[in-house]
Coordinates of C-alpha atoms in Angstrom, one line a residue:
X325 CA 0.0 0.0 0.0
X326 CA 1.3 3.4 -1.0
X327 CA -0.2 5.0 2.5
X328 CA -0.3 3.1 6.1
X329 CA -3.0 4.6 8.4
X330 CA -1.4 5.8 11.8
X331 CA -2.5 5.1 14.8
X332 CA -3.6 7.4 17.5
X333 CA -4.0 6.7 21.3
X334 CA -2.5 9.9 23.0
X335 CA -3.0 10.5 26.7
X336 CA -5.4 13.9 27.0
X337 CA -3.3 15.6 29.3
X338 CA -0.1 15.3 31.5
X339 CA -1.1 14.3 35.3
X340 CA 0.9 17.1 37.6
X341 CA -0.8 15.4 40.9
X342 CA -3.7 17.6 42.3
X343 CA -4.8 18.1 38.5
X344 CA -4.3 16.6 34.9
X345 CA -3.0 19.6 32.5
X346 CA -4.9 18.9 29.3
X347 CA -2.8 19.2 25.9
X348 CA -6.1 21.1 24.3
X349 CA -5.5 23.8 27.1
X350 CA -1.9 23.9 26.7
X351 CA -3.1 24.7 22.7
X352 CA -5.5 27.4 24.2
X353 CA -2.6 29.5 26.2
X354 CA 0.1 29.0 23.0
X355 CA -2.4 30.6 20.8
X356 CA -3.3 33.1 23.0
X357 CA 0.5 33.7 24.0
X358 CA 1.7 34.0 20.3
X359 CA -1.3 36.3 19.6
X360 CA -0.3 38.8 22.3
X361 CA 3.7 38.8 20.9
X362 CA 1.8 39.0 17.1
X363 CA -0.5 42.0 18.2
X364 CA 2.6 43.7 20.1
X365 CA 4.6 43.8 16.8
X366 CA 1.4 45.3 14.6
X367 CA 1.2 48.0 17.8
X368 CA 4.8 48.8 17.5
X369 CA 4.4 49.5 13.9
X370 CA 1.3 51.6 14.1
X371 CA 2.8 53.5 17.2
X372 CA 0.0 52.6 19.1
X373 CA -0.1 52.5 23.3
X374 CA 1.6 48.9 24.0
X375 CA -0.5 49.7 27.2
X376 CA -3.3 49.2 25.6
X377 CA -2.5 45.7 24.7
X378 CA -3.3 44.3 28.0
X379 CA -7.0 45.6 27.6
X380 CA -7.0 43.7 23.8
X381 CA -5.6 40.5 25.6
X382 CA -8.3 40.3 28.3
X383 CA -11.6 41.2 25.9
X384 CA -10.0 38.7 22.9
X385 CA -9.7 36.1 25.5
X386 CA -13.3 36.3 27.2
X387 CA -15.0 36.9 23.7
X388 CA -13.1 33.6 22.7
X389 CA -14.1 31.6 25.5
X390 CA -17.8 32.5 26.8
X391 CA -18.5 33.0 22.6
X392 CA -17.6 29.8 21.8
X393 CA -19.0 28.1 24.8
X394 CA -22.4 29.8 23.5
X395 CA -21.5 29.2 20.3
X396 CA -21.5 25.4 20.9
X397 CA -24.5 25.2 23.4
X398 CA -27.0 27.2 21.4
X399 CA -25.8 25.9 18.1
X400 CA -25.0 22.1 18.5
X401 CA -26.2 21.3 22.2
X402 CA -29.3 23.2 23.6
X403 CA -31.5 19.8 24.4
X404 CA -28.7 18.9 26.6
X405 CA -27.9 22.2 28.3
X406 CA -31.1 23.4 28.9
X407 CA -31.5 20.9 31.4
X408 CA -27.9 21.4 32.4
X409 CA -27.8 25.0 32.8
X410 CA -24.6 25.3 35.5
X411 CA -22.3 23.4 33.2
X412 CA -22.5 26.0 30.3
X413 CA -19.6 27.5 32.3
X414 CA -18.2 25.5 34.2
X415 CA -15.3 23.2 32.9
X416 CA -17.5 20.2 34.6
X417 CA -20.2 17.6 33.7
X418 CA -22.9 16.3 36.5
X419 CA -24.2 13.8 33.9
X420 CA -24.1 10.5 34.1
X421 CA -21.1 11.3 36.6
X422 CA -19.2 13.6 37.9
X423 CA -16.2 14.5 35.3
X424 CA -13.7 17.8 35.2
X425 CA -13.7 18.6 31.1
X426 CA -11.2 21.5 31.2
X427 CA -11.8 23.7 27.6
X428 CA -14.4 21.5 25.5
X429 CA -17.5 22.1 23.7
X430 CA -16.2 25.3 22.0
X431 CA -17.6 26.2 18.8
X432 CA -15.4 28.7 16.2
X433 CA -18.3 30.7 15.1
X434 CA -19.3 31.7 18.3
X435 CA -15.8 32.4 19.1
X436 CA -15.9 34.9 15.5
X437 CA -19.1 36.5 16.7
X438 CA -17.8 36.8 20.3
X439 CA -14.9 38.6 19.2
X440 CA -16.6 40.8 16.4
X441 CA -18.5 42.0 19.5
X442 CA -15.6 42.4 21.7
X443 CA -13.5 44.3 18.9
X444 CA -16.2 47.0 18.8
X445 CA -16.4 47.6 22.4
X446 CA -12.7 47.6 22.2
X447 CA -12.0 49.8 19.5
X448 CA -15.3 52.5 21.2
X449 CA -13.9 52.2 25.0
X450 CA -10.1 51.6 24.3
X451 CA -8.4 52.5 21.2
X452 CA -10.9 54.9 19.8
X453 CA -10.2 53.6 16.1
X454 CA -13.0 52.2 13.2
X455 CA -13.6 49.0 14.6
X456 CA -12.4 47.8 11.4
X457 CA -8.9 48.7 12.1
X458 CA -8.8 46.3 14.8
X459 CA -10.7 43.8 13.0
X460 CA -8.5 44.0 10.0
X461 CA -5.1 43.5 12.2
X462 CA -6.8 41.0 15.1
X463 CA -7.8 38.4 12.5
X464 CA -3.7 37.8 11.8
X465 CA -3.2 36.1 15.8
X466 CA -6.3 34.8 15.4
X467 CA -5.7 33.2 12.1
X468 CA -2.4 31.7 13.7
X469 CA -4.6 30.6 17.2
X470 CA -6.6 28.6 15.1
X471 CA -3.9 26.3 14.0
X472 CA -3.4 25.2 17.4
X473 CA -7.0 25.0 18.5
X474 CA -7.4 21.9 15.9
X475 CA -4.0 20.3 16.9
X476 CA -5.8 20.1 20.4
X477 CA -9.0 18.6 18.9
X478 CA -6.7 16.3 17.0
X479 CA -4.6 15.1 20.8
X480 CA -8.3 14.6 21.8
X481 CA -9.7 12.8 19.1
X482 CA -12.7 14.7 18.7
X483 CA -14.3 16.6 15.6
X484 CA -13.4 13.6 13.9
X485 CA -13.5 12.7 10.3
X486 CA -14.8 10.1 8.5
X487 CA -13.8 6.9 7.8
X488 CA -11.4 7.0 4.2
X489 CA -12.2 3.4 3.6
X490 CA -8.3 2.7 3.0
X491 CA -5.6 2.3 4.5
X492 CA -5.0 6.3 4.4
X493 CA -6.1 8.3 7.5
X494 CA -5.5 8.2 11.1
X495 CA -6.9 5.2 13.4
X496 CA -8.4 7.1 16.8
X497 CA -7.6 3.6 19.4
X498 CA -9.3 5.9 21.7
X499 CA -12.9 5.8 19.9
X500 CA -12.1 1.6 20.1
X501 CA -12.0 2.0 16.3
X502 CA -9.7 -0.2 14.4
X503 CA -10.3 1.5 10.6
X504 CA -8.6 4.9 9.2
X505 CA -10.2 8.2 9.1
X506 CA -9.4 11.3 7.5
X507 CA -7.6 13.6 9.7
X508 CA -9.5 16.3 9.3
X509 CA -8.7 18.4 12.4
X510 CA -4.9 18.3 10.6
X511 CA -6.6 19.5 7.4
X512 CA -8.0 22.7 9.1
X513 CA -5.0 23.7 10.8
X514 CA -2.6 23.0 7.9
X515 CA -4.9 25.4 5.5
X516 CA -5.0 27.7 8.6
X517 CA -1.3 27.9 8.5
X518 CA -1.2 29.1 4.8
X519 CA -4.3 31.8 5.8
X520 CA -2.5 32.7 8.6
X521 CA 0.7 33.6 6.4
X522 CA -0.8 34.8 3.6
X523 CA -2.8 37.6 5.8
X524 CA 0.7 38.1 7.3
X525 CA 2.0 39.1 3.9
X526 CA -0.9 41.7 3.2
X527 CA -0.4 43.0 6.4
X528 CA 3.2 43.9 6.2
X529 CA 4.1 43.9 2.5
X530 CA 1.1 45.8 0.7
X531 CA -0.8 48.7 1.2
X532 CA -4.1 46.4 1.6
X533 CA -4.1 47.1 4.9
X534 CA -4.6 50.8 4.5
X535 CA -7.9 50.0 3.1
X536 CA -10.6 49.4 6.3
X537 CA -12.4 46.1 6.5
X538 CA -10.4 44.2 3.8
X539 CA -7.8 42.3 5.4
X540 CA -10.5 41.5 7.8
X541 CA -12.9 40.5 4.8
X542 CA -10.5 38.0 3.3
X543 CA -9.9 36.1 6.4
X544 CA -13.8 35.7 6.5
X545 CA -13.7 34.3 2.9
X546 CA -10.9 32.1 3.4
X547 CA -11.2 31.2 7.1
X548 CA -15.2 30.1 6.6
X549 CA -14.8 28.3 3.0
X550 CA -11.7 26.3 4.3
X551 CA -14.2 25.1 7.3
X552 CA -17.2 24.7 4.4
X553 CA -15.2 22.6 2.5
X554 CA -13.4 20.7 5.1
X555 CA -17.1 19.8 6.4
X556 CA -17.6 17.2 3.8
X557 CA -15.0 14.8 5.2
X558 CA -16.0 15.6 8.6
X559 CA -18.6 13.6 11.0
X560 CA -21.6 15.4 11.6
X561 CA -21.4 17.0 14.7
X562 CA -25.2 16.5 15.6
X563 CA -25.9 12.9 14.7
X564 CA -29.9 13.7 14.0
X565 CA -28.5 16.4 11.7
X566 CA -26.9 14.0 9.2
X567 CA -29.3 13.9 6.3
X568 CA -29.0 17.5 6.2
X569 CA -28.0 18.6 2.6
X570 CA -25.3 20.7 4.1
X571 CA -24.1 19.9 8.1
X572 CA -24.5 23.1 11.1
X573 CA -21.1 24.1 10.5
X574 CA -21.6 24.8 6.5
X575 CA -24.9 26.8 6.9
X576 CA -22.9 28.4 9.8
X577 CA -20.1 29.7 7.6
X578 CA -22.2 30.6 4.7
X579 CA -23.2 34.2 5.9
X580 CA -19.7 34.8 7.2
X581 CA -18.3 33.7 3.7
X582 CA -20.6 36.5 2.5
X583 CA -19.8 39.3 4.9
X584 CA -16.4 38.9 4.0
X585 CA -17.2 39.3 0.4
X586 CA -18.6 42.7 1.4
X587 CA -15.9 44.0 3.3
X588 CA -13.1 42.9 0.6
X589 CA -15.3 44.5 -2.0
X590 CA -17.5 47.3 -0.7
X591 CA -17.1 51.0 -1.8
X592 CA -15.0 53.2 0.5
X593 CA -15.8 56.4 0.3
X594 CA -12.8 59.2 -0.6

């Protein structure tokens, strides 16, 4: 055979004693590390308050986390939490036992819509800039966080893909499968690797970035039609959603897919 499936059987975390350090939090704090040291270099540039980065780092990191913990209640999970109301918060589950989770059940578009939201309040309170100024620079240590934030789904075997039929893929031991899969968490991240260096390019080697809401446009377009795409070798992440023509996530990205169009494209005024 020209490929050999690999198999995976990771341990989730490493066990420091009085708690187990999960390897999809680990992810979480290099993403938001490299972000900060990302965002610093853009404020140097701009000569903007490095002050004023602490203030970015603390509303970037609660729109991430309580958007995306929405994000994935409201989008993939309501029947379950609405009956579970204390663990939409809380890095625990009650049911069918008592279990510390750490960071799971995050969803990426309520993570982009959390931090939309947070940008604007930002750029209003903070910077006193277009909100698109922010937006357009912000989506680089984003794009770069998400690379890492589908390694970690990878080390935990979820968001899985589906099986490949061959002997190409990646065998999850810890689902008790013993057939390939497409890695499709490594998919993501690799494509957001090349998104995350091609917005770097714009950013410091063309005058894109002097025009408002278009960097921050094209990572919408590219960002949310690498995740449609990607989709289609994915497991449904709602199994009664299956026989949908297109799964949560696609519809999802659609309108974001189209904002970005706008923003890229839109007349700017002289």
């Amino acid at each position: 055979m020209l490929f050999n499936a690999i198999h995976w059987n990771p341990s989730e975390g490493l066990d420091l004693g009085f708690f187990n350090l999960h390897y999809y939090s680990v992810m979480f704090i290099i993403a938001f590390t490299l972000g900060w040291y990302i965002m610093k270099k853009i404020y140097v540039r701009e000569g903007i308050d490095i002050e004023k980065l602490d203030s970015l780092f603390i509303y970037t990191v609660l729109a991430t986390l309580i958007g995306a913990r929405l994000g994935h209640v409201l989008f993939y999970d309501w029947e379950y939490f609405q009956n579970n109301l204390l663990e939409i918060f809380l890095p625990v589950r009650f049911e069918p036992e008592f279990q510390f989770t750490g960071f799971r059940g995050l969803a990426s578009h309520g993570a982009a819509i959390g931090i939309i939201v947070a940008m604007y309040l930002y750029a209003k309170r903070v910077l006193q800039k277009p909100v698109l100024w922010i937006l357009d620079r912000i989506v680089i240590p984003v794009a770069s966080g998400a690379i890492f934030v589908r390694i970690g789904n990878f080390i935990n075997s979820e968001i899985i893909g589906k099986p490949t039929g061959t002997d190409y893929g990646v065998v999850f031991e810890k689902l008790g499968e013993d057939f390939a899969r497409h890695p499709a968490q490594l998919y993501e991240s690799g494509c957001y690797l090349l998104i995350f260096l091609l917005l770097w390019f714009i950013y410091w080697k063309t005058e894109k970035r002097l025009k408002l809401g278009y960097i921050f446009g094209l990572f919408l377009v590219l960002l949310w039609t690498v995740r449609f795409f990607v989709e289609f070798v994915k497991e449904p992440q709602v199994g009664e959603r299956a026989n949908w023509l297109l799964n949560t996530g696609q519809w999802l990205s659609i309108p974001f897919v189209i904002a970005g169009l706008y923003f890229m494209y839109r007349p700017v005024k002289r």
